[in-house]
Structure formats: structure tokens, C-alpha cells
Tab-separated table of C-alpha atoms in Angstrom:
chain	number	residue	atom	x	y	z
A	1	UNK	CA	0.000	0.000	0.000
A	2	UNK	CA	1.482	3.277	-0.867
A	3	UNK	CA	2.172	5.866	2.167
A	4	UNK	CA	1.451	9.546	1.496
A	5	UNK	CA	4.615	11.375	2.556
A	6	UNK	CA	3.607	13.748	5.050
A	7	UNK	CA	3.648	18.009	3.869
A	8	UNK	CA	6.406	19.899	4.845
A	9	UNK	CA	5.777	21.433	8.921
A	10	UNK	CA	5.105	25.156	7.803
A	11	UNK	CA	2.867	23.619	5.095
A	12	UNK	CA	0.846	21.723	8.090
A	13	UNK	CA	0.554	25.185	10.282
A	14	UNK	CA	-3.233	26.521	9.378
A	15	UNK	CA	-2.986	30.113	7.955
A	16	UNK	CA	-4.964	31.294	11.230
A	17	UNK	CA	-2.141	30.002	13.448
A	18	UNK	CA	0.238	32.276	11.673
A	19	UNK	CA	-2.093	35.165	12.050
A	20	UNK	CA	-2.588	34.591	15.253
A	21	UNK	CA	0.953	34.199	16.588
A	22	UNK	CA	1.689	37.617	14.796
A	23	UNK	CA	-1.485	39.064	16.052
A	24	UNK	CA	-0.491	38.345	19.269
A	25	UNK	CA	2.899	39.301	19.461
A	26	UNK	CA	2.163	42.893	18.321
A	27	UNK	CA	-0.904	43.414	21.197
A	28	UNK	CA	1.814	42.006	23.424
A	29	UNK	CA	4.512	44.295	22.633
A	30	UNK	CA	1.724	47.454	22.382
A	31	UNK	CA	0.814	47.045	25.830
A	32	UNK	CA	4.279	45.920	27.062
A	33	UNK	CA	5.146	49.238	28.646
A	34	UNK	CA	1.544	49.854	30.839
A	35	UNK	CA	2.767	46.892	33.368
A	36	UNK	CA	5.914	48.681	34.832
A	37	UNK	CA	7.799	45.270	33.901
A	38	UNK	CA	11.473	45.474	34.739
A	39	UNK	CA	14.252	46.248	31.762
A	40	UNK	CA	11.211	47.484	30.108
A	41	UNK	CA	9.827	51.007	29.257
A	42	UNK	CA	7.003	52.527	31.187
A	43	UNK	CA	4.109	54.808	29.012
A	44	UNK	CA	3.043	57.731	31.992
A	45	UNK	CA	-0.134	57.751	29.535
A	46	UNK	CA	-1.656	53.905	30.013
A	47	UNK	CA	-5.078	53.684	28.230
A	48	UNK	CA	-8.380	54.554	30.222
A	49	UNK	CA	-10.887	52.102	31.140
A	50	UNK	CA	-12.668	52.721	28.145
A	51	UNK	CA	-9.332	52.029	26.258
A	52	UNK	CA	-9.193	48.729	27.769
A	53	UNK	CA	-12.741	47.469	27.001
A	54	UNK	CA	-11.720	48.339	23.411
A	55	UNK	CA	-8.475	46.247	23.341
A	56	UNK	CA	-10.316	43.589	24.892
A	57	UNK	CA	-12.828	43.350	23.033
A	58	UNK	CA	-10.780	44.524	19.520
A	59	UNK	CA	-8.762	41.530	20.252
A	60	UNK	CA	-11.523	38.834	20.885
A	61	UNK	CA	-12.813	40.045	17.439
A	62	UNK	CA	-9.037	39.739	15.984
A	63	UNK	CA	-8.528	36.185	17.349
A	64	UNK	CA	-11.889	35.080	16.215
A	65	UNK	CA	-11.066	35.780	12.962
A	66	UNK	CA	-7.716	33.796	12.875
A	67	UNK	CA	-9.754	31.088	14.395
A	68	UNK	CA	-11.890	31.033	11.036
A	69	UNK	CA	-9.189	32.497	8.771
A	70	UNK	CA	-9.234	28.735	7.393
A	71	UNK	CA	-12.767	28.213	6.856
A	72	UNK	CA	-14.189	31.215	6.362
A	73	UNK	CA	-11.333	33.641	4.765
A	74	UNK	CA	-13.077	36.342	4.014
A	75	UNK	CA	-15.631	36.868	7.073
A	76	UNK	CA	-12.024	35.534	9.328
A	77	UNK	CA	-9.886	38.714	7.812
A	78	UNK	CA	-13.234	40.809	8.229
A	79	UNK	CA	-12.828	40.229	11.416
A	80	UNK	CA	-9.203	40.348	11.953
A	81	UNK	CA	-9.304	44.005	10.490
A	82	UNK	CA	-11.883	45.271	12.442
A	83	UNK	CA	-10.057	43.912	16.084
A	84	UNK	CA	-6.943	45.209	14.221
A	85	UNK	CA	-8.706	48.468	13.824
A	86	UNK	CA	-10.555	48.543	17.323
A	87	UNK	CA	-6.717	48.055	19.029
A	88	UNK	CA	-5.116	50.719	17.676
A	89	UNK	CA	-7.856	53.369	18.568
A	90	UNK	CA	-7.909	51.777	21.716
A	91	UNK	CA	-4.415	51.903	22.091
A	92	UNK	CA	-4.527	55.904	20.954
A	93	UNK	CA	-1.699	54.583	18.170
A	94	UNK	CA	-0.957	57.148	15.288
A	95	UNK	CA	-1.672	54.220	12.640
A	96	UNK	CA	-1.864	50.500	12.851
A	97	UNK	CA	1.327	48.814	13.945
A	98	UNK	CA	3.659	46.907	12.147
A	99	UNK	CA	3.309	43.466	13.282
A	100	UNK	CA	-0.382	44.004	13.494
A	101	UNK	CA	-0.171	44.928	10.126
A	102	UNK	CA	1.628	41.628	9.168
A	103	UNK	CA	-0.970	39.266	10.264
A	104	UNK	CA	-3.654	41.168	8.184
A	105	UNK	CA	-0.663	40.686	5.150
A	106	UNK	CA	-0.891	36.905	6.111
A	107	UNK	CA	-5.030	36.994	5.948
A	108	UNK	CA	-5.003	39.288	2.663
A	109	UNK	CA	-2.520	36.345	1.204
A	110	UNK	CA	-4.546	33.369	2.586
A	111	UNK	CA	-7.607	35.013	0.821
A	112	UNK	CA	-6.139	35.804	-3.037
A	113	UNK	CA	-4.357	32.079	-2.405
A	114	UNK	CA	-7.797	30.102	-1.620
A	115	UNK	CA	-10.554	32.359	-3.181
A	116	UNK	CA	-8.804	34.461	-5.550
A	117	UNK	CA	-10.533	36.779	-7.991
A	118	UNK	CA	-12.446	39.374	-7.479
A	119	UNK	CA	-13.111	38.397	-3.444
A	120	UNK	CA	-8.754	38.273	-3.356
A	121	UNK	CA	-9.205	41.869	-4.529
A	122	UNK	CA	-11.737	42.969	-2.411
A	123	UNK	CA	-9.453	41.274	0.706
A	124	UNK	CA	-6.598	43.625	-0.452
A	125	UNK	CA	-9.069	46.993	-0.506
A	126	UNK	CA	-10.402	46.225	2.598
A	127	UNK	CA	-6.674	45.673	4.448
A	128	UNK	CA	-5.396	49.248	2.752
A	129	UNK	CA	-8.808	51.145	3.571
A	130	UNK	CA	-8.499	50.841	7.404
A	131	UNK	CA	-5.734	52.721	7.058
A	132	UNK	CA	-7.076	56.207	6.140
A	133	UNK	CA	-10.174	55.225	8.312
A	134	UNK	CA	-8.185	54.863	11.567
A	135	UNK	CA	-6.606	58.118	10.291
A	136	UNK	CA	-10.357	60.041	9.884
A	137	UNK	CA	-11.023	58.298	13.748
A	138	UNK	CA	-8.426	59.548	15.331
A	139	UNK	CA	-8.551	62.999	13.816
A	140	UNK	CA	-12.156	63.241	14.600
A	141	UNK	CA	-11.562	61.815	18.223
A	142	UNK	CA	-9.071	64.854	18.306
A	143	UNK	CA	-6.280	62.974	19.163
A	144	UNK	CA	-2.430	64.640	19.627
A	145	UNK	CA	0.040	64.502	17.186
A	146	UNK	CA	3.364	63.786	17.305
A	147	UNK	CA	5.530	66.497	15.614
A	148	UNK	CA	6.828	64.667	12.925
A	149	UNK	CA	3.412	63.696	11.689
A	150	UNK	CA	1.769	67.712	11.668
A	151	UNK	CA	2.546	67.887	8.571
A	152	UNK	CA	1.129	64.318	7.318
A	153	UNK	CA	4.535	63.371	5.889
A	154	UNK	CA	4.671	60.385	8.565
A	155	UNK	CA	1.919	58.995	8.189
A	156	UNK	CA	1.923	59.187	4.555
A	157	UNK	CA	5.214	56.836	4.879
A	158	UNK	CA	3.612	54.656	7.397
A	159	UNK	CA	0.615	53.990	4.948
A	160	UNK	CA	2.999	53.327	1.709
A	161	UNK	CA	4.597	50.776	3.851
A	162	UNK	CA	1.813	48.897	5.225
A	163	UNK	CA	-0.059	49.606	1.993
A	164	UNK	CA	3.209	47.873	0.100
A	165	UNK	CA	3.059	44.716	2.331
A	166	UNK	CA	-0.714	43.896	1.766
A	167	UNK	CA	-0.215	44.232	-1.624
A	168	UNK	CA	3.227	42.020	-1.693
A	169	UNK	CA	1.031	40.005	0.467
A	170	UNK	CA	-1.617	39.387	-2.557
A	171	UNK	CA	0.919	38.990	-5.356
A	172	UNK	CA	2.541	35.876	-3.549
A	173	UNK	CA	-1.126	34.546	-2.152
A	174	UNK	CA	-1.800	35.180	-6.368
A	175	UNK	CA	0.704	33.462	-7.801
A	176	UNK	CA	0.476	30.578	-5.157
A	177	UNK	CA	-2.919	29.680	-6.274
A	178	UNK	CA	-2.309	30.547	-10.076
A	179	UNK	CA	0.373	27.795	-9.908
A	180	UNK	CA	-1.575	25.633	-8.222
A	181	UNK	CA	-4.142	25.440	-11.403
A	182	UNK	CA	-1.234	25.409	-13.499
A	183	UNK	CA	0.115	22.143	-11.750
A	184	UNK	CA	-3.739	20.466	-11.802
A	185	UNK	CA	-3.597	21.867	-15.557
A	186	UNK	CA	-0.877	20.418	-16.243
A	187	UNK	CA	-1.438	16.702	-14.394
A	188	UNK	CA	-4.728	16.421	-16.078
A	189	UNK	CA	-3.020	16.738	-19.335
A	190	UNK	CA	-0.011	14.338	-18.523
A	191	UNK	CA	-2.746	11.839	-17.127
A	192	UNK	CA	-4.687	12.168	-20.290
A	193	UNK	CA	-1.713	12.193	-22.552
A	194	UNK	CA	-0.467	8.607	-20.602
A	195	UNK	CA	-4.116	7.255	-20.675
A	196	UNK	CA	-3.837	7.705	-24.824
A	197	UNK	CA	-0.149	6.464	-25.091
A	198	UNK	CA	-1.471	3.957	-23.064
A	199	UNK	CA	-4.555	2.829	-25.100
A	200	UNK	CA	-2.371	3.559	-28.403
A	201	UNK	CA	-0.104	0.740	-26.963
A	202	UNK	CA	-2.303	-1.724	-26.318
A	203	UNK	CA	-4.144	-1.118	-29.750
A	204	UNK	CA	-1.216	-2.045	-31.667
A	205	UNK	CA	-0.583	-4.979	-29.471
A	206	UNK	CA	-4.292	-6.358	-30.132
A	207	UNK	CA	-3.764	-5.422	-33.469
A	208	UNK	CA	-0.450	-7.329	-33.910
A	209	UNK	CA	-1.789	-10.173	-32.186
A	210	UNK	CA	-4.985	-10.863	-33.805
A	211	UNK	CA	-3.561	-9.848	-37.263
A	212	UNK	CA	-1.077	-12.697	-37.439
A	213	UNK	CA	-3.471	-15.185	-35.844
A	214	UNK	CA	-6.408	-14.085	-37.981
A	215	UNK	CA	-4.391	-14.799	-40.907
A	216	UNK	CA	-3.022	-18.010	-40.456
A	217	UNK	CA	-6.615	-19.382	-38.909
A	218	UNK	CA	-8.177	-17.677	-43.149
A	219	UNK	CA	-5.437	-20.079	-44.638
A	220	UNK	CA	-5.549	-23.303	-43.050
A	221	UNK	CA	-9.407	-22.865	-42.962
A	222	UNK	CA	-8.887	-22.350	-46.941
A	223	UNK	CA	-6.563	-25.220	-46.847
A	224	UNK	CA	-8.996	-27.266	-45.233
A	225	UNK	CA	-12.128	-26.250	-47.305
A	226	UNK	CA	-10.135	-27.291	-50.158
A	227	UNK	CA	-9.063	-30.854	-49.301
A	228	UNK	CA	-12.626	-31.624	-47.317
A	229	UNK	CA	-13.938	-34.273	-49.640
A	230	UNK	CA	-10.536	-35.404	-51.108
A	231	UNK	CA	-7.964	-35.734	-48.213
A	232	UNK	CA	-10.385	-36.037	-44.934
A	233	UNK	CA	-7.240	-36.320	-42.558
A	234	UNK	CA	-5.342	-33.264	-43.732
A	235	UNK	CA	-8.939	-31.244	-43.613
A	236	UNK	CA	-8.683	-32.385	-40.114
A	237	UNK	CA	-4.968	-31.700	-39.414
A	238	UNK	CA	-5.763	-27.848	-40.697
A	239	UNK	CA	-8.759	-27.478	-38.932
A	240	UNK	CA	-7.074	-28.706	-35.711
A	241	UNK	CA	-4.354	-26.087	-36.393
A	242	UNK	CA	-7.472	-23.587	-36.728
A	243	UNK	CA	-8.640	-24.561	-32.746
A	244	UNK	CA	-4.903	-24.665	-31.995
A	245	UNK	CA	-4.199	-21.041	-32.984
A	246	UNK	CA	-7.863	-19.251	-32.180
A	247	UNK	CA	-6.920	-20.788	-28.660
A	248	UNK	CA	-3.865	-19.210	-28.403
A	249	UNK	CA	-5.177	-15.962	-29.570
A	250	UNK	CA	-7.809	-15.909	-27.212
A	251	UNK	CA	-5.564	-16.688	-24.050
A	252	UNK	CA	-2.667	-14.255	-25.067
A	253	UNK	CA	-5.841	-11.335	-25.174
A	254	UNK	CA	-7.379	-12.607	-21.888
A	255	UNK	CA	-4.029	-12.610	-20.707
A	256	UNK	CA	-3.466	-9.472	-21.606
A	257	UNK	CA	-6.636	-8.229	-20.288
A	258	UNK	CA	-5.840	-9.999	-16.665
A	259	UNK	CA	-2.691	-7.632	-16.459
A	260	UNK	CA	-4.767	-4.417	-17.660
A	261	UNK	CA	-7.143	-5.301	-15.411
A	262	UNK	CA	-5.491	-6.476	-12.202
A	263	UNK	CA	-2.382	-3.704	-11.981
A	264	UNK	CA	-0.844	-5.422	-8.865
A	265	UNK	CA	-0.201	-8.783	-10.038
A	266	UNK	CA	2.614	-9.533	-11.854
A	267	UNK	CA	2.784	-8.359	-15.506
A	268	UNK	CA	2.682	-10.313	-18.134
A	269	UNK	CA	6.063	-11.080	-19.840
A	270	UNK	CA	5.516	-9.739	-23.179
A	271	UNK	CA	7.085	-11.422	-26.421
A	272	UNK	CA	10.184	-10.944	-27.876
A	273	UNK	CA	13.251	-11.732	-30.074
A	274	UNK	CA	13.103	-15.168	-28.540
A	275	UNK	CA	9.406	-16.237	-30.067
A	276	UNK	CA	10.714	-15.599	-33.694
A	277	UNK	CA	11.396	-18.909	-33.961
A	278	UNK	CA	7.667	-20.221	-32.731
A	279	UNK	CA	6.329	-17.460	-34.761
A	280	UNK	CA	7.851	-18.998	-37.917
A	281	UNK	CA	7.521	-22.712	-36.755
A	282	UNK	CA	3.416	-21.803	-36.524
A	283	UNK	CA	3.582	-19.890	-40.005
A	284	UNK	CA	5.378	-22.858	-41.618
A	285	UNK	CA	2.851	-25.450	-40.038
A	286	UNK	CA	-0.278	-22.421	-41.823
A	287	UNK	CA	1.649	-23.198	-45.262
A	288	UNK	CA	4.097	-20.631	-45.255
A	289	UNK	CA	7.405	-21.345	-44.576
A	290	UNK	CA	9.543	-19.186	-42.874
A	291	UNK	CA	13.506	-18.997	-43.086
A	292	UNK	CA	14.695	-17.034	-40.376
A	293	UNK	CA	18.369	-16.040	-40.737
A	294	UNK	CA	20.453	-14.673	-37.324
A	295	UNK	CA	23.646	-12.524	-37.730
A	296	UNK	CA	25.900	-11.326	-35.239
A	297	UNK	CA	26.423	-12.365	-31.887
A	298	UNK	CA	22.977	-12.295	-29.953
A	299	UNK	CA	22.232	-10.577	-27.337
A	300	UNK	CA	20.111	-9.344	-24.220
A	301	UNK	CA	18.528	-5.788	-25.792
A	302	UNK	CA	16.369	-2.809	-23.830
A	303	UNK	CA	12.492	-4.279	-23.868
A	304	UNK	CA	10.842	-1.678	-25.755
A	305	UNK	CA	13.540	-2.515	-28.493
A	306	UNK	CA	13.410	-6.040	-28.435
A	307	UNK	CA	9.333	-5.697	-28.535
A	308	UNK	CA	9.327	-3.606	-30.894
A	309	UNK	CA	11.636	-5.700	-32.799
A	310	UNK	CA	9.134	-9.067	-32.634
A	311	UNK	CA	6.143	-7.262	-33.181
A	312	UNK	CA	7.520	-5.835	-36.823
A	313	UNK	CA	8.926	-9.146	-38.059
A	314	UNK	CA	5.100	-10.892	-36.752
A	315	UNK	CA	3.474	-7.738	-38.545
A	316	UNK	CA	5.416	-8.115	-41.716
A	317	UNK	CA	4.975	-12.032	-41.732
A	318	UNK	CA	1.598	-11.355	-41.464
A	319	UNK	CA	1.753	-9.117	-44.424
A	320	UNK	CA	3.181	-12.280	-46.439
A	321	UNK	CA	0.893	-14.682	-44.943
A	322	UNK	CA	-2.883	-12.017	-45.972
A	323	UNK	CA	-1.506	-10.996	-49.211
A	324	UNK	CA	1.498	-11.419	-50.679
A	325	UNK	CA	0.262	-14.871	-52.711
A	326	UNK	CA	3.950	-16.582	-52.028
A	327	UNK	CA	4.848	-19.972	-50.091
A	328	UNK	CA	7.691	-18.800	-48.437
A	329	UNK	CA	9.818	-15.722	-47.064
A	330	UNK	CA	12.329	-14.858	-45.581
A	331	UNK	CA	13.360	-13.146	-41.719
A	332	UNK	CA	16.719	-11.500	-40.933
A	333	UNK	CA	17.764	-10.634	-37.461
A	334	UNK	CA	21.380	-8.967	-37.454
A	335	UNK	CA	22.703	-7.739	-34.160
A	336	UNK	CA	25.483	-5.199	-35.134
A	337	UNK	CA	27.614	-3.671	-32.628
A	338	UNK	CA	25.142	-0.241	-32.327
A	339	UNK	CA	21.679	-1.130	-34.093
A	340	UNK	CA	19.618	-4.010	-34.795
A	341	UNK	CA	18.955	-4.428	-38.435
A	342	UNK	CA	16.066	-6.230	-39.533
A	343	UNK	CA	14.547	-7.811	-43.023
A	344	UNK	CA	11.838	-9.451	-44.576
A	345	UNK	CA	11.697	-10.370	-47.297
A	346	UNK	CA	9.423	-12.409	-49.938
A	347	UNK	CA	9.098	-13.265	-53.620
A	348	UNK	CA	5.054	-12.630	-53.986
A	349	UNK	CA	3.061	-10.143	-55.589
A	350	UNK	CA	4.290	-6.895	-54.174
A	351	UNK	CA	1.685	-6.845	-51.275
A	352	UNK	CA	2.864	-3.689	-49.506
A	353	UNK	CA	1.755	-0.654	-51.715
A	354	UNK	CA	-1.119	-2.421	-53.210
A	355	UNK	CA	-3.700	-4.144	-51.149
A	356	UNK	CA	-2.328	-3.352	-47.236
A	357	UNK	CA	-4.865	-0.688	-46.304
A	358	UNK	CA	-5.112	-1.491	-42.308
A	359	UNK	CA	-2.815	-0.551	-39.895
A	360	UNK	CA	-0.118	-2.760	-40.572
A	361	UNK	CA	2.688	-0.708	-42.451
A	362	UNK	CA	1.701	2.547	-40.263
A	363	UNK	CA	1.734	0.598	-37.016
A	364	UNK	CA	5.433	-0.424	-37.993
A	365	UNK	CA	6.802	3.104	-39.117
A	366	UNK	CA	5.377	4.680	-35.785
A	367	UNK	CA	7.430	1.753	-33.855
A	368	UNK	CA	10.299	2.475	-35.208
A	369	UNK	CA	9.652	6.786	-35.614
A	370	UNK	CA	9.397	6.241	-31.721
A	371	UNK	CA	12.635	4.191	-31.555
A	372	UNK	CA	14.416	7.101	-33.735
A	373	UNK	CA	14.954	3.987	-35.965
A	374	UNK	CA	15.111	3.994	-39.730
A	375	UNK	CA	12.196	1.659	-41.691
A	376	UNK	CA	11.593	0.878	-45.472
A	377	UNK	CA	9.036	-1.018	-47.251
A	378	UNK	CA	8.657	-1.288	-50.746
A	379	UNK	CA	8.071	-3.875	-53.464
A	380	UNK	CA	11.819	-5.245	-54.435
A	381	UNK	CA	12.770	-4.737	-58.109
A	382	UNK	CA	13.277	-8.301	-58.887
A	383	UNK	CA	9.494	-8.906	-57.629
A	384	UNK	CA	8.299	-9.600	-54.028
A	385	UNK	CA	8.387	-7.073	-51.128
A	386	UNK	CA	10.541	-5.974	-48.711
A	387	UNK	CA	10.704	-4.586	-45.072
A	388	UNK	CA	14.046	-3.138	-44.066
A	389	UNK	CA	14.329	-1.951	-40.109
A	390	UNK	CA	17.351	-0.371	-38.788
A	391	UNK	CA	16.860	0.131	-35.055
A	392	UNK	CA	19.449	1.874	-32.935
A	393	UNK	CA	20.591	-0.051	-29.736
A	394	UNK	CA	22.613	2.001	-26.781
A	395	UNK	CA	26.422	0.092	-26.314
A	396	UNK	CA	26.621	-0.839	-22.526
A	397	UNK	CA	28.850	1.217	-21.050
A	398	UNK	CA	31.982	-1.051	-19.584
A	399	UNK	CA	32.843	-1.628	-16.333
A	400	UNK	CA	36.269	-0.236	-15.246
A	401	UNK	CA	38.096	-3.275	-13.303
């Protein structure tokens, strides 16, 4: 059973819980100086009772809201800017502080990264609006100002800066969820493109399969229709080949359905190099013989190579076998030091070009196109037809001693 790696910790951390810890650490630090803590600075100005029913109650709402950031993200930074807001007049601050500033950032990110669109954008107005608003309160409260802020100038820097981080805040929230889609985009496809690879594969592997079978079952049932009243026994002999091979067709596709069907058995071992010589002993047995020829020094080669290999030689003896009107041909497997040459040939009617309108010839060149192999097939001058494969095989690398 496969186990689902566990997220990375800052990944596991709810959004809220970030909020939160920010949230709290700037109230903290706010009020830091009305306690008379030692090592620590003391405000003569501590807030009034009414003061502290507002920072009690601002930062109930504030919490609140990080408790639902992850749920509810909008109505959670709602509140989280309003307790924010409540605070700081509460507090008598000049403009919202930093920190608490930072865990709005983290709800205005939390928001364009889980919502996005137009609600994302409305999360960003509503984070840079409370600051001009606490501006209008405390003005109309008729609060002091400090001397470097008669003129506006500070404040006007404050605001950029908090203003900057929201919106920094939204980009990356943005782009986080934009690449999310991208990467579900983008799975979806590669899932879709594998499940038609997939279905492309197992097309031509029915199609090889039946092909060749199909074929030799049409000429010993011809055989046999044409001996019935003349040579009983051989009639029978052909017709038993005709069981013999339709039962072999049928288990290698159940077989092959099994594996599609059950993925955690064992696969299938699929054919290779190795059946060429069964492939031409059942040919020879339909009426066509079949003279296979090895050159070179054989060899273990990659699977999809030596596959690929079988199923061209099967394809192309099938070729022979539907329509090329000849008793015999010829197979030539040539391992060469880099590539793996292949030929068939025969001495019929030209069957390629002429009468081979399925899937046969096409299902070959895409083989070998995805091998970045080289294939010809065209009738041979002195009559017949022939299929020339050139398939390039990777050296193994030695192993230093």
C-alpha cells in the first residue's frame, strides 16, 4: 500500500495560526510598557478604562477571525481588520502597527491564495482602507500629534509601507494559487496524454496479435475447405491447427486483459526476439514457410527494443501470410555492434503498396519513428516485397576493473 509522505511542517501550520501568533505578538509588545515590567519602558499615559474594554474586546474580534481564517477567509480577515482596527484606537496609536499589520498581510494572502478573484481583490481593498479610516477616527476623536506627523509626511510613509506589504502580500497569495491550477492543468493533461499512449499501446498490441493469428486461422481454414472431400485427414490436421491457434489468440488477449485489469499482479512477460522462432515454426505449419536467418552475436537488448523488434517481423509475416500470394519468405535478425537491423523479405506479388490498407505498415513506421529507428518497405525490383528496419541499440557502457 502506498504511504502519502507527510507536507512539509510550515505547510501543516493553518494560515490562522500564523495570524494569530503575529497578532499576538504585536498586542503584546503594544501594551508591554503599561505593566511597569522590569528592563522594560514605562508609558506615563496607560489607556483609560474605556481604552481597555476596546483592546479587549478589539482583540476577541481579531482572534476570532484567525480562528476562522481557514474556513471562512473572508468573514475571518473581516474580522481580523476590524479587532486590528478597534486596538489601535484603543491603544490611541498614530496608525496600525507593524506586526499588526503583518498578520492582516498573512489573511489578505490566505484570501487571493484560496478564493482568488475578485473576493482576493476585495481582501486587499479592505486591508489598505483601514488605514485612512483609523486616520479620519483619530482625527475626529481629536487625538495629539506627534511632531513629525503635523505635517502628514509620517503617516503618509507609514501607509505606503503597510499599503506595500498587503499588496506584496496578494501577489505571492496570487501566484500561489495561479500555480496551483497550473500544476492540476498540467497533471490532467499528462494523465490524459499517458491514458492515450497507453490505449495507443495496447491497440497495436491487439492489433499485432490478432492480425497474425487471424491470418493463419483464413489459410488453413482455406486449406482445409479445399481438401474436405478429397484428403479427410489433412482437412482435419488444418482445422485442428485452426482450434490450436484461435486458442492461443484468445488466451494471449485474456491474458493481456488480466494484467490491464489487475495492476498489482505480476505483468505479463511480453514477447520478444526469442518467439521468432515459434512465430515462424506456426507460419510454416499455416503453409508458409519461414527462413529465419540470425547474424551477429545475440544478445540481451532494452524491452521496448526487443518488442518492438518481434512485433515488426510478426506484422510483416503477417503481411506475407494475408496478401502477398507466395509460399515462403524470408526473416533477418542482425545484431550489429550499435543497431539491430532487420529484413523481410518475400518473392510474392508486391503486397505492400497495393492491397495493405489497415494498420499494418503505419503501425510499424510509428514503432520504429518512436525508436528514432530507420524503416523501409517497398516492393523489391526483382518482384516480391521488402521490409528493411534499422533500429538503434545504446552500447553498454563497460565496467572499469
Amino acid at each position: 500500500m502506498p504511504i502519502t509522505p507527510q507536507s512539509p511542517l510550515l505547510k501543516r501550520v493553518p494560515p490562522g495560526v500564523w495570524a494569530g501568533v503575529l497578532w499576538g505578538y504585536g498586542t503584546l509588545f503594544a501594551i508591554r510598557s503599561f505593566f511597569r515590567l522590569p528592563f522594560m519602558p514605562t508609558d506615563p499615559f496607560p489607556p483609560t478604562p474605556g481604552g481597555w474594554v476596546l483592546i479587549v474586546s478589539g482583540s476577541a474580534l481579531a482572534l476570532g477571525g484567525c480562528g476562522v481564517l481557514g474556513r471562512r477567509p473572508l468573514w475571518g480577515l473581516g474580522l481580523l481588520v476590524a479587532g486590528t482596527y478597534v486596538v489601535t484606537v484603543g491603544l490611541d496609536g498614530l496608525t496600525i502597527g507593524l506586526v499588526h499589520f503583518a498578520a492582516i498581510a498573512v489573511g489578505v494572502g490566505w484570501v487571493a491564495m484560496s478564493v482568488g478573484g475578485r473576493r482576493g481583490l476585495g481582501a486587499l481593498v479592505l486591508a489598505v482602507a483601514v488605514l485612512p479610516v483609523h486616520e479620519f477616527t483619530r482625527i475626529g476623536l481629536g487625538r495629539p500629534l506627534a511632531a513629525a506627523h503635523d505635517t502628514g509626511r509620517g503617516d503618509w510613509q507609514s501607509w505606503s509601507a503597510l499599503a506595500l506589504m498587503a499588496v506584496v502580500a496578494w501577489l505571492i497569495g496570487n501566484s500561489v494559487r495561479q500555480g496551483r491550477a497550473y500544476a492540476e492543468r498540467l497533471t490532467a493533461q499528462t494523465a490524459t496524454q499517458a491514458v492515450i499512449v497507453e490505449r495507443l499501446r495496447i491497440a497495436r498490441e491487439m492489433h499485432d496479435t490478432v492480425a497474425h493469428s487471424i491470418g493463419i486461422i483464413a489459410l488453413q481454414a482455406g486449406a482445409a475447405a479445399r481438401v474436405t472431400t478429397t484428403q479427410p485427414e489433412a482437412a482435419r490436421e488444418a482445422m485442428r491447427a485452426v482450434e490450436h491457434e484461435g486458442r492461443e489468440t484468445l488466451a494471449g488477449l485474456r491474458r493481456m486483459l488480466v494484467a490491464l485489469r489487475a495492476a498489482d499482479e505480476a505483468p505479463v512477460l511480453p514477447a520478444g526476439l526469442g518467439d521468432v522462432d515459434r512465430l515462424a515454426a506456426t507460419t510454416t505449419a499455416a503453409g508458409v514457410r519461414v527462413d529465419v536467418r540470425r547474424r551477429g552475436e545475440p544478445r540481451q537488448l532494452p524491452p521496448d527494443i526487443d518488442l518492438s523488434a518481434f512485433r515488426i517481423i510478426q506484422e510483416s509475416v503477417t503481411n506475407v501470410v494475408r496478401h502477398a500470394g507466395t509460399s515462403a519468405c524470408r526473416v533477418t535478425v542482425d545484431y550489429g555492434d550499435d543497431e539491430l537491423a532487420l529484413e523481410v523479405t518475400d518473392d510474392g506479388r508486391g503486397h505492400g503498396t497495393a492491397t495493405d490498407t489497415g494498420f499494418g505498415l503505419a503501425g510499424m513506421r510509428e514503432r520504429v519513428a518512436l525508436l528514432q529507428g530507420e524503416f523501409t518497405a517497398a516492393p523489391r525490383p526483382e518482384g516480391g516485397f521488402r521490409v528493411a528496419v534499422r533500429l538503434p541499440v545504446p552500447v553498454p557502457t563497460a565496467v572499469a576493473r
